[in-house]
Short mmCIF file of C-alpha atoms in Angstrom, two decimals:
data_model
loop_
_atom_site.label_atom_id
_atom_site.label_comp_id
_atom_site.label_asym_id
_atom_site.label_seq_id
_atom_site.Cartn_x
_atom_site.Cartn_y
_atom_site.Cartn_z
CA UNK Y 1 100.29 187.72 7.42
CA UNK Y 2 103.35 187.54 6.18
CA UNK Y 3 107.05 186.35 7.70
CA UNK Y 4 107.94 190.59 6.41
CA UNK Y 5 104.97 191.66 8.49
CA UNK Y 6 105.43 190.11 10.96
CA UNK Y 7 109.84 190.61 11.39
CA UNK Y 8 110.27 187.05 11.71
CA UNK Y 9 111.78 185.03 9.67
CA UNK Y 10 109.66 181.57 9.49
CA UNK Y 11 106.22 181.22 10.65
CA UNK Y 12 105.90 177.82 13.22
CA UNK Y 13 103.49 177.83 14.97
CA UNK Y 14 99.40 180.49 15.55
CA UNK Y 15 97.25 181.04 17.82
CA UNK Y 16 94.38 183.13 18.61
CA UNK Y 17 93.13 184.64 21.87
CA UNK Y 18 89.99 185.43 23.27
CA UNK Y 19 90.60 188.99 22.86
CA UNK Y 20 91.30 187.82 18.83
CA UNK Y 21 95.47 189.11 18.96
CA UNK Y 22 97.09 186.37 17.00
CA UNK Y 23 100.46 184.95 18.33
CA UNK Y 24 102.38 183.65 16.35
CA UNK Y 25 105.52 182.24 17.07
CA UNK Y 26 108.46 181.78 14.50
CA UNK Y 27 112.53 180.89 13.49
CA UNK Y 28 113.43 183.94 15.48
CA UNK Y 29 110.97 184.64 17.20
CA UNK Y 30 107.33 185.68 18.56
CA UNK Y 31 105.26 188.32 17.03
CA UNK Y 32 101.83 189.68 17.66
CA UNK Y 33 99.48 190.92 15.49
CA UNK Y 34 96.79 192.78 16.30
CA UNK Y 35 94.81 195.96 14.93
CA UNK Y 36 96.24 195.51 11.83
CA UNK Y 37 99.59 196.09 13.53
CA UNK Y 38 102.80 193.92 13.55
CA UNK Y 39 105.35 193.57 16.44
CA UNK Y 40 108.46 191.34 16.83
CA UNK Y 41 110.06 190.40 19.58
CA UNK Y 42 113.42 188.63 18.60
CA UNK Y 43 116.48 187.06 19.93
CA UNK Y 44 119.43 189.36 17.75
CA UNK Y 45 117.01 192.33 18.46
CA UNK Y 46 115.51 191.69 22.16
CA UNK Y 47 117.48 188.55 23.16
CA UNK Y 48 114.74 185.89 23.74
CA UNK Y 49 115.96 183.15 23.89
CA UNK Y 50 116.11 179.85 22.96
CA UNK Y 51 115.82 179.94 18.53
CA UNK Y 52 112.59 178.04 16.73
CA UNK Y 53 109.08 178.74 18.70
CA UNK Y 54 107.57 175.92 17.94
CA UNK Y 55 103.97 177.37 19.13
CA UNK Y 56 102.79 180.63 20.82
CA UNK Y 57 99.59 180.94 23.34
CA UNK Y 58 99.03 183.51 25.60
CA UNK Y 59 97.01 182.02 29.18
CA UNK Y 60 94.29 184.49 30.59
CA UNK Y 61 96.63 185.97 33.48
CA UNK Y 62 98.05 188.18 31.16
CA UNK Y 63 101.52 186.00 30.06
CA UNK Y 64 102.77 184.80 26.17
CA UNK Y 65 103.46 181.43 27.00
CA UNK Y 66 105.97 178.97 23.45
CA UNK Y 67 107.72 176.04 22.73
CA UNK Y 68 111.06 176.94 21.94
CA UNK Y 69 114.06 174.61 20.71
CA UNK Y 70 115.40 175.48 24.59
CA UNK Y 71 112.59 174.89 26.23
CA UNK Y 72 109.68 176.38 26.83
CA UNK Y 73 108.80 180.30 27.49
CA UNK Y 74 106.49 182.74 29.32
CA UNK Y 75 107.29 186.61 28.62
CA UNK Y 76 104.33 189.48 30.17
CA UNK Y 77 102.49 190.97 26.87
CA UNK Y 78 103.89 193.97 28.26
CA UNK Y 79 107.07 192.95 27.20
CA UNK Y 80 105.45 193.39 23.41
CA UNK Y 81 104.40 197.11 24.47
CA UNK Y 82 107.10 197.99 25.59
CA UNK Y 83 109.34 196.31 22.26
CA UNK Y 84 106.71 198.62 20.07
CA UNK Y 85 107.91 201.97 21.69
CA UNK Y 86 111.42 200.77 21.81
CA UNK Y 87 112.41 198.08 19.08
CA UNK Y 88 115.46 197.66 20.73
CA UNK Y 89 114.07 196.91 23.97
CA UNK Y 90 115.69 193.78 25.95
CA UNK Y 91 112.86 191.68 27.15
CA UNK Y 92 112.62 190.22 30.82
CA UNK Y 93 111.28 186.34 30.34
CA UNK Y 94 111.53 182.75 32.49
CA UNK Y 95 112.23 179.74 30.67
CA UNK Y 96 111.30 176.76 31.72
CA UNK Y 97 113.78 173.24 30.79
CA UNK Y 98 114.91 169.74 31.82
CA UNK Y 99 116.14 171.22 34.55
CA UNK Y 100 112.70 172.40 36.00
CA UNK Y 101 110.84 169.46 35.05
CA UNK Y 102 109.95 169.28 31.57
CA UNK Y 103 110.78 165.73 29.24
CA UNK Y 104 111.88 166.84 26.17
CA UNK Y 105 112.15 169.72 24.05
CA UNK Y 106 108.76 171.11 22.53
CA UNK Y 107 107.91 169.41 18.91
CA UNK Y 108 105.82 170.76 16.13
CA UNK Y 109 105.33 167.48 14.88
CA UNK Y 110 101.56 168.12 16.16
CA UNK Y 111 99.49 170.73 14.88
CA UNK Y 112 98.40 172.76 16.79
CA UNK Y 113 100.86 172.37 19.42
CA UNK Y 114 100.09 174.15 22.45
CA UNK Y 115 96.86 174.76 23.54
CA UNK Y 116 94.56 176.63 26.44
CA UNK Y 117 91.86 174.65 28.33
CA UNK Y 118 89.59 176.23 29.99
CA UNK Y 119 90.30 175.57 33.02
CA UNK Y 120 93.81 177.31 32.60
CA UNK Y 121 96.08 174.79 31.76
CA UNK Y 122 98.57 175.13 29.11
CA UNK Y 123 98.88 171.66 27.22
CA UNK Y 124 102.95 171.21 24.65
CA UNK Y 125 103.55 169.07 22.35
CA UNK Y 126 106.94 167.47 23.54
CA UNK Y 127 109.49 165.32 22.20
CA UNK Y 128 108.41 163.15 25.70
CA UNK Y 129 104.68 163.95 24.79
CA UNK Y 130 102.13 165.91 26.19
CA UNK Y 131 103.08 168.80 28.78
CA UNK Y 132 100.86 170.27 31.13
CA UNK Y 133 101.37 173.54 32.88
CA UNK Y 134 99.66 175.56 35.82
CA UNK Y 135 100.31 179.12 35.27
CA UNK Y 136 98.20 179.80 38.66
CA UNK Y 137 100.91 177.44 40.24
CA UNK Y 138 103.99 179.03 39.71
CA UNK Y 139 105.70 181.88 40.60
CA UNK Y 140 105.63 185.45 38.02
CA UNK Y 141 108.89 185.26 38.09
CA UNK Y 142 112.35 183.77 39.34
CA UNK Y 143 114.89 185.67 41.63
CA UNK Y 144 118.08 186.05 40.00
CA UNK Y 145 120.53 183.84 42.58
CA UNK Y 146 122.98 185.96 44.87
CA UNK Y 147 126.29 185.89 42.94
CA UNK Y 148 129.26 184.83 45.17
CA UNK Y 149 132.90 186.32 44.24
CA UNK Y 150 134.75 183.02 45.42
CA UNK Y 151 138.35 184.31 43.98
CA UNK Y 152 140.16 187.47 41.88
CA UNK Y 153 143.09 186.80 39.83
CA UNK Y 154 144.95 189.67 38.42
CA UNK Y 155 149.39 190.55 37.98
CA UNK Y 156 149.97 186.58 39.38
CA UNK Y 157 148.47 187.31 42.25
CA UNK Y 158 145.14 185.75 43.85
CA UNK Y 159 142.54 188.41 45.82
CA UNK Y 160 140.40 187.38 48.85
CA UNK Y 161 137.05 188.85 47.78
CA UNK Y 162 135.57 189.02 52.05
CA UNK Y 163 139.09 191.10 52.33
CA UNK Y 164 139.03 195.03 50.05
CA UNK Y 165 142.16 194.85 48.13
CA UNK Y 166 143.13 197.70 45.27
CA UNK Y 167 144.25 196.57 41.10
CA UNK Y 168 146.48 198.11 39.67
CA UNK Y 169 146.02 200.33 36.57
CA UNK Y 170 144.99 198.83 33.39
CA UNK Y 171 145.78 194.86 34.59
CA UNK Y 172 146.35 193.58 31.11
CA UNK Y 173 143.83 190.48 32.21
CA UNK Y 174 141.48 190.08 35.05
CA UNK Y 175 139.69 186.83 35.93
CA UNK Y 176 136.99 186.98 38.40
CA UNK Y 177 135.40 182.94 39.93
CA UNK Y 178 132.05 182.93 41.14
CA UNK Y 179 129.06 181.33 41.88
CA UNK Y 180 124.93 181.42 42.09
CA UNK Y 181 123.38 178.62 43.83
CA UNK Y 182 119.96 178.33 43.33
CA UNK Y 183 118.53 174.31 44.62
CA UNK Y 184 115.62 174.60 42.60
CA UNK Y 185 116.81 171.79 40.96
CA UNK Y 186 120.26 168.64 40.89
CA UNK Y 187 121.28 170.49 37.74
CA UNK Y 188 121.83 173.77 38.35
#
């Protein structure tokens, strides 16, 4: 398997799952190699968060996990099928980082730098030591927090979003103040 065959710029980590699928992490994404075909999900074409995939491993529940420069990433295997059908598909994923309790970013210092234990837990080598992820204890996907618009400004006027208003056609600039609270961690 070459970087050309996978569509990845470099290869940073590999693992094989119980079905014989080879998962490859690289400088710009993750590739699945099965039945002689490679499908890559990349940061540029598919919106994969985080670069420098240092480790990649599949769990027994249908998800692929990757240790990246931004944290530990989870995405469903079905995202690879969607990218195979449409190479510009924007993937849905969940990124876990320091705000979720991760002690340091995943590291590529050990090989392998991620492992699936017999109990289904995933072990990742991070800058802060070993991190254990239990896929069974995590909700499958986070909901996007509700966005609250606090103010709208245009043409020197501030509008209260709780009260109906109209903007003049084609304003030169519109500023929108908003927030989205999650209450997941003090840093969010």
